[in-house]
Amino acid sequence: MTVLAMASRDAPKAAIEPPAASLRGVTRHYRFPGGAKTLHALGPIDLDLRQGEFFSVVGPSGCGKSTLLDVLAGLNPPSEGTASFEGKPIAGVPDGIGVVFQEDASFPWLTVEANVAFGLKRAGIGQAEIDRRVDYAVGFMGLRDFRQSYPAQLSGGMRQRVCIARTLVLQPRLILLDEPFGALDQQTRLIMGDELLRLWRETRATVLLITHSLDEAAMLADRVGVMSARPGLFIDIIETGWPSDRDSRIVADPRFGEMTGRIWEKLRTETMKHMQTQGAGPR
Amino acid sequence: MSSKVLASKTMASKTLPSRTLPGEALRNIVPPIVLALVLILCWQGLHLATASGAISSPAATLARLVVLMGSGRFWLDVAETGTAFAWALVLSIVLGIGLGVALALLRPVGEVMEPILVTFYSLPKVTLYPLVLLIFGLGMPAKIAFGIMHGLVPITLLTRNAITQLKPVYLRTAKVMRLSAFEAVRSVVLPAIIPELVAGIRIGFSLSLLGVLIGEMFASKRGLGFTAVNAMGLGDLDTIMAIGVFLALFAVLANGGLLSLERAIRHRSAGR
Ligand SMILES: Nc1ncnc2c1ncn2[C@@H]1O[C@H](COP(=O)(O)OP(=O)(O)OP(=O)(O)O)[C@@H](O)[C@H]1O
Ligand SMILES: [Mg+2]
């Protein structure tokens, strides 16, 4: 039993577990500044995240993936529909959800160590426990030699790992990751993917990962949600059927190629549609 | 707050390669010294080039400064100017930061006010002198008002700018960590904008000193500004120059101190 393991998941599995989070008819419209016109960014979406699953989301740029994450995190209320976490409607950021944003969110004025401990200090956790968790997360993310460094002294990928560690130590039951390895090269992405799987197995948290990489989506997830161009809808949700002790070696498996092929087939039509209607997209 | 910042700075320097090589230290000290020597040489040259007495020589100025610094009257002036300046600076900082925060939060108001403030900033404030005198009369309040008129605007603008430019993802992080509004301001917004605030204070510092001195020239019977104007009337060039040098030294040293504080804070946010 490790420091980051989740007590709640040790309970014997019920026959049908309630979903970790669920969305019902969720849409999101953004208002253009000043005008009465709105932009339909997302939905309507119905989605159940199963307790403890690894769910990845792929979709063309600007299709509303980050918007979806905002709704789940309670940062933005849905325009229509309902979102709930552990059976309770999401109003404001619920306790037990951790988010790693698409942009670098490490605090430049704090050391790596202080960054990672940031949320714990606020949560009023004892110093000994903070030290223990920070130590573990810093080691887990391979940042041990950089504990005293400032983000400006780290590479983009390392900063993103700081943000992951900062989220991890709070022991969230649902972890939302928005393109956390965007700044990394393919090889490092695969390695970080392994780390993420290790983390997921250890914490038994429910993970939702947004990614642009089909390989990453196919290799990491239990289920891959493929989104349409804006307004984002799930056009397909593909079960990968991988064993839970999978790792990046799976990319050599012929079934892996088949899987990415399937996802790409779905996405290709969507991406083409997207390019034709709005160029490369506003963001 | 600042002690925390300084503490973490020293922690940072531990992890960096040592920079206290003798060559490095020389490189930091030599340029200012060379610059000072060049300036003094130019000064001497100007003195020689102009008709006798138009510009005092460095030596005469220094001699006069030594005499001045030995007199009680001079230090009374310094105390007078210093008091007005301290008030002007503190009020500029407090009001400037308060106003900057308000204009950042009330975004539409801030957008309207920004160009107005920039215009005011570039306006020669002497044109408003009669108005200030009318309101405050002669003396300390008028001097302080003059200092604030110069120092307030840059601090306001830089504070507003720092807040509006704050990376939204920092606030989103604070929200996800479920911080209270107070906690978010204390542990996220404030540290994020502190480098800008120090920069604003540094500029406000020089400008409010300038404002106080101008105020003393017009609206006071005491202080360094008044003494300089008085000496001008008497044709006492050495005194004017000596006061000028005294103020310049003070301003340069203070500015240098604030600049290195700002750098120390920025150091980490902006890289090496
Ligand atoms: N705060 C906002 N105000 C107005 N429009 C927004 C806002 N945030 C997002 N949008 C719009 O909503 C749409 C979806 O944006 P979102 O960031 O969710 O896309 P995404 O799928 O995450 O894209 P990417 O893969 O490039 O990160 C975009 O067209 C974007 O312009
Ligand atoms: Mg996004």
Coordinates of C-alpha atoms and ligand atoms in Angstrom, one line a residue:
Chain A
M1 CA 0.0 0.0 0.0
T2 CA 1.6 3.2 -1.1
V3 CA 1.3 6.7 0.1
L4 CA -0.9 7.7 -2.8
A5 CA -3.2 4.7 -2.8
M6 CA -6.9 5.5 -2.4
A7 CA -8.6 3.9 0.6
S8 CA -12.1 4.0 -1.0
R9 CA -11.1 1.7 -3.8
D10 CA -10.0 -1.1 -1.5
A11 CA -13.6 -1.8 -0.7
P12 CA -14.9 -5.0 -2.4
K13 CA -16.4 -4.2 -5.8
A14 CA -20.1 -3.9 -5.9
A15 CA -21.9 -5.8 -8.6
I16 CA -22.6 -2.5 -10.5
E17 CA -20.5 0.4 -9.3
P18 CA -22.0 3.8 -9.8
P19 CA -20.0 5.9 -12.3
A20 CA -17.3 8.2 -10.9
A21 CA -18.7 11.1 -12.9
S22 CA -21.5 11.5 -15.4
L23 CA -22.7 14.0 -17.9
R24 CA -26.3 14.1 -19.1
G25 CA -27.2 16.3 -22.1
V26 CA -24.3 18.6 -21.3
T27 CA -23.7 21.5 -23.7
R28 CA -21.6 24.6 -23.5
H29 CA -22.1 27.9 -25.4
Y30 CA -19.6 30.7 -25.2
R31 CA -20.9 34.2 -25.6
F32 CA -19.0 36.5 -27.9
P33 CA -17.8 39.6 -26.1
G34 CA -20.5 42.3 -26.4
G35 CA -22.7 40.6 -28.9
A36 CA -25.7 38.4 -28.4
K37 CA -24.3 35.7 -30.7
T38 CA -23.0 32.6 -29.0
L39 CA -20.6 29.9 -30.0
H40 CA -21.8 26.4 -29.6
A41 CA -18.6 24.7 -28.4
L42 CA -19.7 21.4 -26.9
G43 CA -22.4 18.8 -26.8
P44 CA -25.0 17.7 -26.1
I45 CA -22.9 15.0 -24.4
D46 CA -23.9 11.9 -22.4
L47 CA -20.9 10.2 -20.7
D48 CA -20.3 8.0 -17.7
L49 CA -16.8 7.7 -16.4
R50 CA -16.6 4.3 -14.8
Q51 CA -15.1 4.0 -11.4
G52 CA -11.3 3.6 -11.7
E53 CA -11.2 3.5 -15.5
F54 CA -8.6 5.2 -17.7
F55 CA -10.6 7.2 -20.3
S56 CA -8.9 9.1 -23.0
V57 CA -10.3 11.8 -25.3
V58 CA -9.2 12.6 -28.8
G59 CA -10.7 15.0 -31.2
P60 CA -9.7 17.8 -33.6
S61 CA -8.3 21.0 -32.3
G62 CA -11.0 23.4 -31.0
C63 CA -13.7 20.7 -30.7
G64 CA -14.3 21.4 -27.0
K65 CA -12.1 19.0 -25.2
S66 CA -10.8 21.6 -22.7
T67 CA -14.3 22.9 -22.4
L68 CA -15.5 19.3 -21.5
L69 CA -12.7 19.2 -18.8
D70 CA -13.8 22.5 -17.4
V71 CA -17.3 21.3 -17.0
L72 CA -16.1 18.1 -15.2
A73 CA -13.8 20.1 -13.0
G74 CA -16.6 22.4 -12.0
L75 CA -14.7 25.4 -13.4
N76 CA -17.4 26.2 -15.9
P77 CA -21.1 25.2 -15.5
P78 CA -22.7 23.5 -18.5
S79 CA -25.0 25.7 -20.5
E80 CA -27.6 22.9 -20.5
G81 CA -27.7 19.5 -19.0
T82 CA -26.3 18.2 -15.7
A83 CA -22.9 17.1 -14.6
S84 CA -22.3 15.0 -11.5
F85 CA -19.3 13.6 -9.6
E86 CA -19.8 10.6 -7.2
G87 CA -23.5 11.0 -7.5
K88 CA -23.6 14.7 -6.5
P89 CA -24.2 17.5 -9.0
I90 CA -21.1 19.5 -9.7
A91 CA -21.4 23.1 -8.5
G92 CA -18.1 24.7 -8.1
V93 CA -14.9 22.5 -8.0
P94 CA -15.8 19.3 -6.1
D95 CA -13.5 17.8 -3.5
G96 CA -11.6 14.9 -4.9
I97 CA -11.0 16.1 -8.4
G98 CA -7.5 17.0 -9.6
V99 CA -6.7 18.8 -12.8
V100 CA -3.5 19.2 -14.9
F101 CA -4.1 22.0 -17.4
Q102 CA -3.0 22.2 -21.0
E103 CA -0.9 25.3 -20.3
D104 CA 2.1 25.3 -17.9
A105 CA 0.6 26.1 -14.5
S106 CA 3.7 25.7 -12.4
F107 CA 4.2 28.8 -10.1
P108 CA 7.5 30.4 -11.2
W109 CA 8.0 32.0 -7.7
L110 CA 8.1 28.6 -5.9
T111 CA 10.7 25.8 -6.0
V112 CA 9.7 22.5 -7.4
E113 CA 9.2 21.2 -3.9
A114 CA 7.1 24.2 -2.8
N115 CA 5.1 23.9 -6.0
V116 CA 4.3 20.3 -5.3
A117 CA 3.4 21.0 -1.6
F118 CA 1.3 24.0 -2.6
G119 CA -2.2 22.4 -2.4
L120 CA -1.3 20.4 0.7
K121 CA -0.4 23.5 2.8
R122 CA -3.7 25.0 2.0
A123 CA -5.6 21.8 2.8
G124 CA -4.2 22.0 6.4
I125 CA -2.4 18.8 6.3
G126 CA 0.4 18.2 8.9
Q127 CA 4.0 18.9 8.0
A128 CA 5.2 15.3 8.4
E129 CA 2.5 14.0 6.1
I130 CA 3.2 16.8 3.6
D131 CA 6.9 15.9 3.5
R132 CA 6.0 12.2 3.0
R133 CA 3.6 12.9 0.1
V134 CA 5.9 15.4 -1.6
D135 CA 8.8 13.2 -1.3
Y136 CA 6.9 10.4 -2.9
A137 CA 5.4 12.4 -5.7
V138 CA 8.7 14.2 -6.5
G139 CA 10.5 10.9 -6.7
F140 CA 7.7 9.3 -8.7
M141 CA 7.8 12.1 -11.3
G142 CA 11.6 11.9 -11.5
L143 CA 12.2 15.3 -10.1
R144 CA 14.3 14.4 -7.1
D145 CA 17.4 16.2 -8.3
F146 CA 15.4 19.3 -8.9
R147 CA 13.6 19.8 -5.7
Q148 CA 15.2 23.1 -5.0
S149 CA 15.1 24.3 -8.6
Y150 CA 12.7 26.9 -9.9
P151 CA 10.4 26.2 -12.9
A152 CA 12.5 28.6 -15.0
Q153 CA 15.4 26.2 -14.6
L154 CA 13.4 23.2 -15.9
S155 CA 12.3 22.1 -19.3
G156 CA 8.7 22.4 -20.4
G157 CA 8.1 18.7 -19.9
M158 CA 9.6 18.8 -16.4
R159 CA 7.4 21.7 -15.5
Q160 CA 4.4 19.7 -16.6
R161 CA 5.6 16.9 -14.4
V162 CA 5.7 19.4 -11.5
C163 CA 2.0 20.1 -12.2
I164 CA 1.2 16.4 -12.3
A165 CA 3.0 15.9 -9.0
R166 CA 1.2 18.9 -7.4
T167 CA -2.1 17.4 -8.4
L168 CA -1.1 13.8 -7.3
V169 CA -0.2 14.7 -3.8
L170 CA -3.8 15.8 -3.2
Q171 CA -4.9 12.2 -3.8
P172 CA -7.7 13.0 -6.2
R173 CA -10.2 10.3 -6.9
L174 CA -10.8 11.7 -10.4
I175 CA -7.7 13.1 -12.3
L176 CA -8.4 15.2 -15.3
L177 CA -5.3 15.7 -17.6
D178 CA -5.4 18.1 -20.5
E179 CA -2.7 17.3 -23.0
P180 CA -0.1 17.1 -20.3
F181 CA 2.7 15.9 -22.6
G182 CA 2.1 18.3 -25.4
A183 CA 5.6 19.7 -25.0
L184 CA 7.3 16.3 -25.2
D185 CA 8.8 14.3 -28.1
Q186 CA 7.3 11.0 -29.1
Q187 CA 9.7 8.8 -27.1
T188 CA 9.4 10.8 -23.9
R189 CA 5.6 10.8 -24.3
L190 CA 5.6 7.0 -24.4
I191 CA 7.8 6.8 -21.3
M192 CA 5.6 9.4 -19.5
G193 CA 2.7 7.3 -20.6
D194 CA 4.1 4.4 -18.7
E195 CA 4.6 6.6 -15.7
L196 CA 1.0 7.6 -15.9
L197 CA -0.2 4.0 -16.2
R198 CA 1.9 3.2 -13.1
L199 CA 0.4 6.1 -11.3
W200 CA -3.1 5.1 -12.3
R201 CA -2.6 1.5 -11.2
E202 CA -1.2 2.6 -7.9
T203 CA -3.7 5.3 -7.0
R204 CA -6.6 3.5 -8.6
A205 CA -8.1 6.8 -9.4
T206 CA -10.4 7.4 -12.3
V207 CA -8.4 9.2 -15.1
L208 CA -9.6 11.3 -18.0
L209 CA -6.8 12.1 -20.4
I210 CA -7.1 14.6 -23.3
T211 CA -4.5 14.0 -25.9
H212 CA -3.6 14.8 -29.5
S213 CA -1.7 11.6 -29.8
L214 CA -3.6 8.7 -31.1
D215 CA -0.9 6.3 -29.9
E216 CA -1.1 7.7 -26.5
A217 CA -4.8 7.4 -26.4
A218 CA -4.8 3.9 -27.7
M219 CA -2.0 2.7 -25.5
L220 CA -3.1 4.2 -22.2
A221 CA -6.9 4.0 -22.1
D222 CA -9.5 1.4 -21.2
R223 CA -11.8 3.4 -23.4
V224 CA -11.1 6.0 -26.1
G225 CA -13.7 8.7 -26.7
V226 CA -13.5 10.1 -30.2
M227 CA -14.9 13.6 -30.5
S228 CA -16.4 15.3 -33.6
A229 CA -15.4 18.8 -34.8
R230 CA -17.1 21.6 -32.9
P231 CA -19.6 21.4 -31.4
G232 CA -17.8 18.4 -29.9
L233 CA -19.8 15.2 -29.6
F234 CA -18.6 11.7 -28.9
I235 CA -18.9 10.0 -32.3
D236 CA -17.5 6.8 -30.9
I237 CA -16.3 5.3 -27.7
I238 CA -13.9 2.5 -28.3
E239 CA -13.1 -0.2 -25.7
T240 CA -9.4 -1.2 -26.0
G241 CA -9.7 -4.3 -23.9
W242 CA -6.0 -4.0 -22.7
P243 CA -5.0 -5.7 -19.5
S244 CA -4.6 -3.3 -16.6
D245 CA -0.8 -4.1 -16.4
R246 CA -0.2 -2.9 -19.9
D247 CA 2.7 -0.6 -20.7
S248 CA 4.3 1.1 -23.8
R249 CA 5.6 -2.2 -25.1
I250 CA 2.0 -2.7 -26.3
V251 CA 2.8 -0.5 -29.3
A252 CA 4.6 -3.5 -30.8
D253 CA 1.4 -5.6 -30.6
P254 CA -0.4 -6.0 -33.9
R255 CA -3.7 -5.3 -32.0
F256 CA -2.3 -1.9 -31.2
G257 CA -1.9 -1.0 -34.8
E258 CA -5.4 -2.2 -35.4
M259 CA -6.7 0.0 -32.6
T260 CA -5.0 3.2 -33.7
G261 CA -6.2 2.4 -37.2
R262 CA -9.7 2.3 -35.9
I263 CA -9.4 5.6 -34.0
W264 CA -7.7 7.3 -36.9
E265 CA -10.4 6.1 -39.3
K266 CA -13.0 7.8 -37.1
L267 CA -10.9 11.0 -36.6
R268 CA -9.8 11.4 -40.2
T269 CA -13.3 12.2 -41.5
E270 CA -13.8 14.5 -38.6
T271 CA -10.6 16.4 -39.0
M272 CA -11.2 16.8 -42.7
K273 CA -14.6 18.2 -42.0
H274 CA -13.1 20.5 -39.5
M275 CA -10.4 21.8 -41.9
Q276 CA -13.0 22.4 -44.6
T277 CA -15.4 24.4 -42.4
Q278 CA -13.0 26.6 -40.4
G279 CA -9.4 26.3 -41.5
A280 CA -6.9 25.3 -38.8
G281 CA -9.3 26.4 -36.0
P282 CA -9.3 29.5 -33.8
R283 CA -7.1 28.1 -31.1
Chain B
M1 CA 6.4 38.9 2.2
S2 CA 9.6 40.3 1.0
S3 CA 11.7 38.4 3.5
K4 CA 10.1 35.2 2.3
V5 CA 11.0 36.2 -1.3
L6 CA 14.6 37.0 -0.2
A7 CA 14.8 33.7 1.7
S8 CA 13.8 31.7 -1.3
K9 CA 16.2 33.6 -3.5
T10 CA 19.1 32.6 -1.3
M11 CA 17.9 29.0 -1.6
A12 CA 17.9 29.3 -5.3
S13 CA 21.4 30.6 -5.5
K14 CA 22.6 27.5 -3.6
T15 CA 21.5 25.3 -6.5
L16 CA 23.1 27.5 -9.1
P17 CA 26.8 27.3 -9.9
S18 CA 28.7 29.7 -7.7
R19 CA 29.0 33.1 -9.3
T20 CA 31.5 34.7 -6.8
L21 CA 34.5 34.3 -9.0
P22 CA 36.8 37.3 -8.7
G23 CA 36.5 38.0 -12.4
E24 CA 32.7 38.0 -12.1
A25 CA 32.8 40.5 -9.2
L26 CA 35.2 42.8 -11.1
R27 CA 32.8 42.7 -14.1
N28 CA 30.0 43.9 -11.9
I29 CA 32.0 46.7 -10.2
V30 CA 34.2 48.0 -13.0
P31 CA 31.6 49.4 -15.4
P32 CA 29.9 51.7 -12.9
I33 CA 33.3 53.0 -11.8
V34 CA 34.4 53.7 -15.3
L35 CA 31.1 55.3 -16.1
A36 CA 31.4 57.6 -13.0
L37 CA 35.0 58.6 -14.0
V38 CA 33.9 59.4 -17.6
L39 CA 31.0 61.5 -16.2
I40 CA 33.4 63.4 -13.9
L41 CA 35.8 64.0 -16.8
C42 CA 33.0 65.3 -19.0
W43 CA 31.8 67.5 -16.1
Q44 CA 35.4 68.9 -15.8
G45 CA 35.5 69.4 -19.5
L46 CA 32.2 71.3 -19.5
H47 CA 33.4 73.4 -16.6
L48 CA 36.6 74.3 -18.6
A49 CA 34.7 74.9 -21.8
T50 CA 32.0 77.2 -20.5
A51 CA 32.6 80.8 -19.4
S52 CA 34.0 80.9 -15.9
G53 CA 31.5 80.1 -13.2
A54 CA 28.6 78.9 -15.5
I55 CA 29.2 75.3 -14.3
S56 CA 31.1 74.6 -11.1
S57 CA 34.0 72.2 -11.3
P58 CA 33.7 68.8 -9.7
A59 CA 36.3 69.8 -7.1
A60 CA 34.5 73.0 -6.1
T61 CA 31.2 71.1 -6.0
L62 CA 32.6 68.5 -3.8
A63 CA 34.2 71.0 -1.5
R64 CA 30.8 72.8 -1.2
L65 CA 29.0 69.5 -0.5
V66 CA 31.4 68.8 2.3
V67 CA 30.8 72.2 3.8
L68 CA 27.0 71.8 3.4
M69 CA 27.0 68.4 5.0
G70 CA 28.8 69.9 8.0
S71 CA 26.0 72.4 8.5
G72 CA 22.9 71.8 10.6
R73 CA 20.7 73.8 8.1
F74 CA 21.4 71.3 5.4
W75 CA 20.3 68.3 7.4
L76 CA 17.1 70.2 8.4
D77 CA 16.5 70.6 4.7
V78 CA 17.2 66.9 4.1
A79 CA 14.8 65.9 6.9
E80 CA 12.1 68.2 5.5
T81 CA 12.5 66.9 2.0
G82 CA 12.9 63.4 3.3
T83 CA 9.6 63.6 5.3
A84 CA 7.7 65.0 2.3
F85 CA 9.2 62.3 0.1
A86 CA 8.5 59.5 2.5
W87 CA 4.8 60.5 2.7
A88 CA 4.5 61.0 -1.0
L89 CA 6.1 57.6 -1.7
V90 CA 4.1 55.7 0.8
L91 CA 0.8 57.3 -0.3
S92 CA 1.7 56.8 -4.0
I93 CA 2.3 53.1 -3.3
V94 CA -0.8 52.6 -1.2
L95 CA -3.1 54.6 -3.4
G96 CA -1.4 53.4 -6.6
I97 CA -1.7 49.8 -5.8
G98 CA -5.3 50.2 -4.5
L99 CA -6.3 52.1 -7.7
G100 CA -4.4 49.7 -9.9
V101 CA -6.3 46.7 -8.3
A102 CA -9.6 48.5 -8.6
L103 CA -9.0 49.4 -12.3
A104 CA -8.0 45.8 -13.0
L105 CA -11.1 44.3 -11.3
L106 CA -13.4 46.8 -12.9
R107 CA -12.2 46.0 -16.4
P108 CA -14.4 48.4 -18.4
V109 CA -13.5 51.3 -16.1
G110 CA -9.9 50.4 -16.3
E111 CA -10.0 50.3 -20.1
V112 CA -11.5 53.8 -20.2
M113 CA -9.1 55.2 -17.5
E114 CA -5.9 53.7 -19.0
P115 CA -5.4 56.2 -21.8
I116 CA -6.4 59.1 -19.6
L117 CA -3.8 58.1 -17.0
V118 CA -1.1 57.7 -19.7
T119 CA -2.0 61.2 -21.0
F120 CA -1.8 62.6 -17.5
Y121 CA 1.5 60.8 -16.9
S122 CA 3.1 62.5 -19.9
L123 CA 1.7 65.9 -19.1
P124 CA 4.1 68.4 -17.4
K125 CA 2.6 68.4 -13.9
V126 CA 3.9 72.0 -13.4
T127 CA 0.9 73.2 -15.4
L128 CA -1.3 71.9 -12.5
Y129 CA 0.8 73.8 -9.9
P130 CA -1.7 76.7 -9.4
L131 CA -4.5 74.1 -8.8
V132 CA -2.5 72.3 -6.1
L133 CA -1.5 75.5 -4.4
L134 CA -5.1 76.6 -4.4
I135 CA -6.2 73.4 -2.7
F136 CA -3.3 72.8 -0.3
G137 CA -1.7 76.3 0.2
L138 CA 2.0 76.5 0.8
G139 CA 3.9 73.9 2.7
M140 CA 4.1 70.2 3.4
P141 CA 0.7 69.0 2.0
A142 CA 1.3 70.8 -1.3
K143 CA 4.8 69.2 -1.6
I144 CA 3.4 65.7 -0.8
A145 CA 0.6 66.3 -3.3
F146 CA 3.1 67.1 -5.9
G147 CA 5.1 64.0 -5.2
I148 CA 2.0 61.9 -5.4
M149 CA 1.0 63.5 -8.7
H150 CA 4.2 62.2 -10.2
G151 CA 4.5 58.9 -8.4
L152 CA 1.0 57.6 -8.3
V153 CA 0.3 57.1 -12.0
P154 CA 3.1 54.7 -13.0
I155 CA 2.4 52.6 -9.9
T156 CA -1.3 52.5 -10.8
L157 CA -0.6 51.6 -14.4
L158 CA 1.9 48.9 -13.6
T159 CA -0.2 47.3 -10.9
R160 CA -3.3 47.2 -13.2
N161 CA -1.1 45.8 -16.0
A162 CA 0.3 43.1 -13.7
I163 CA -3.1 41.9 -12.7
T164 CA -4.7 42.0 -16.1
Q165 CA -1.7 40.1 -17.6
L166 CA -1.8 37.5 -14.9
K167 CA -1.9 34.0 -16.5
P168 CA -5.5 32.8 -16.2
V169 CA -4.3 29.3 -15.5
Y170 CA -2.9 30.5 -12.2
L171 CA -6.4 31.5 -11.1
R172 CA -7.8 28.3 -12.5
T173 CA -5.2 26.4 -10.5
A174 CA -6.2 28.3 -7.3
K175 CA -9.9 27.4 -8.0
V176 CA -9.1 23.7 -8.6
M177 CA -7.2 23.7 -5.3
R178 CA -10.4 25.1 -3.8
L179 CA -8.6 28.1 -2.3
S180 CA -10.7 30.9 -0.7
A181 CA -10.6 34.2 -2.5
F182 CA -8.4 35.6 0.2
E183 CA -6.0 32.6 0.0
A184 CA -5.9 32.9 -3.8
V185 CA -4.9 36.5 -3.6
R186 CA -2.3 35.9 -0.8
S187 CA -0.6 32.8 -2.2
V188 CA -1.2 33.1 -6.0
V189 CA -2.0 36.6 -7.2
L190 CA 0.4 38.5 -4.9
P191 CA 3.5 36.5 -5.6
A192 CA 2.7 36.5 -9.3
I193 CA 2.5 40.2 -9.6
I194 CA 5.2 41.2 -7.1
P195 CA 7.9 41.7 -9.7
E196 CA 5.7 44.2 -11.5
L197 CA 4.8 45.9 -8.3
V198 CA 8.5 46.4 -7.4
A199 CA 9.1 47.8 -10.9
G200 CA 6.2 50.2 -10.4
I201 CA 7.5 51.2 -7.0
R202 CA 11.0 51.8 -8.4
I203 CA 9.7 54.1 -11.1
G204 CA 7.3 55.8 -8.6
F205 CA 10.2 56.3 -6.3
S206 CA 12.2 58.4 -8.6
L207 CA 9.2 60.3 -9.9
S208 CA 7.8 61.2 -6.5
L209 CA 11.2 62.4 -5.4
L210 CA 11.2 64.6 -8.5
G211 CA 7.7 65.8 -7.7
V212 CA 8.5 66.7 -4.1
L213 CA 11.5 68.7 -5.2
I214 CA 9.5 70.6 -7.8
G215 CA 6.9 71.2 -5.2
E216 CA 9.5 72.6 -2.9
M217 CA 10.8 74.9 -5.6
F218 CA 7.3 76.5 -5.9
A219 CA 5.4 75.8 -2.8
S220 CA 7.7 75.9 0.2
K221 CA 10.1 77.9 2.2
R222 CA 12.1 74.8 3.4
G223 CA 13.7 71.7 2.0
L224 CA 16.4 70.9 -0.6
G225 CA 14.3 72.1 -3.5
F226 CA 13.7 75.5 -1.9
T227 CA 17.4 75.9 -0.9
A228 CA 18.4 75.1 -4.5
V229 CA 16.0 77.7 -5.9
N230 CA 17.2 80.1 -3.3
A231 CA 20.8 79.5 -4.2
M232 CA 19.8 80.1 -7.8
G233 CA 18.5 83.5 -6.9
L234 CA 21.8 84.3 -5.1
G235 CA 23.9 83.0 -8.0
D236 CA 25.4 80.4 -5.7
L237 CA 26.2 77.8 -8.3
D238 CA 28.3 75.6 -6.1
T239 CA 25.4 75.0 -3.7
I240 CA 23.0 74.2 -6.5
M241 CA 25.5 71.7 -8.0
A242 CA 26.3 70.2 -4.6
I243 CA 22.6 69.6 -3.8
G244 CA 22.1 68.2 -7.3
V245 CA 25.0 65.7 -6.8
F246 CA 23.7 64.8 -3.3
L247 CA 20.2 64.0 -4.7
A248 CA 21.6 62.2 -7.8
L249 CA 23.7 60.0 -5.6
F250 CA 20.8 59.2 -3.3
A251 CA 18.5 58.5 -6.3
V252 CA 21.1 56.3 -8.1
L253 CA 21.8 54.2 -5.0
A254 CA 18.1 53.8 -4.1
N255 CA 17.3 52.9 -7.7
G256 CA 20.1 50.4 -7.8
G257 CA 18.9 48.8 -4.6
L258 CA 15.3 48.5 -5.9
L259 CA 16.5 47.3 -9.3
S260 CA 18.6 44.5 -7.8
L261 CA 15.6 43.5 -5.6
E262 CA 13.4 43.4 -8.7
R263 CA 16.0 41.3 -10.5
A264 CA 16.3 39.0 -7.6
I265 CA 12.6 38.4 -7.8
R266 CA 12.4 38.2 -11.5
H267 CA 15.5 36.0 -11.7
R268 CA 13.4 32.9 -11.1
S269 CA 10.4 33.8 -13.1
A270 CA 12.3 34.8 -16.2
G271 CA 15.2 32.4 -16.3
R272 CA 18.8 33.0 -15.4
Ligands
LIG1 N1 -13.4 31.3 -22.7 C1 -13.9 31.2 -23.9 N2 -14.6 32.1 -24.5 C2 -15.1 32.0 -25.8 N3 -14.8 30.9 -26.5 C3 -14.1 29.9 -26.0 C4 -13.6 30.0 -24.7 N4 -12.9 28.9 -24.4 C5 -13.0 28.1 -25.6 N5 -13.7 28.8 -26.5 C6 -14.1 28.2 -27.8 O1 -14.7 27.0 -27.7 C7 -14.2 26.1 -28.7 C8 -13.6 24.9 -28.0 O2 -12.4 25.3 -27.2 P1 -11.6 24.2 -26.4 O3 -10.5 25.0 -25.8 O4 -12.5 23.4 -25.5 O5 -11.0 23.3 -27.6 P2 -10.0 22.1 -27.4 O6 -10.7 20.9 -28.0 O7 -9.5 22.0 -26.1 O8 -8.9 22.5 -28.4 P3 -7.3 22.2 -28.4 O9 -7.2 20.7 -28.8 O10 -6.7 23.1 -29.4 O11 -6.8 22.5 -27.0 C9 -13.1 26.8 -29.5 O12 -13.7 27.2 -30.7 C10 -12.8 28.0 -28.7 O13 -12.6 29.1 -29.5
MG2 MG -7.7 22.3 -25.2

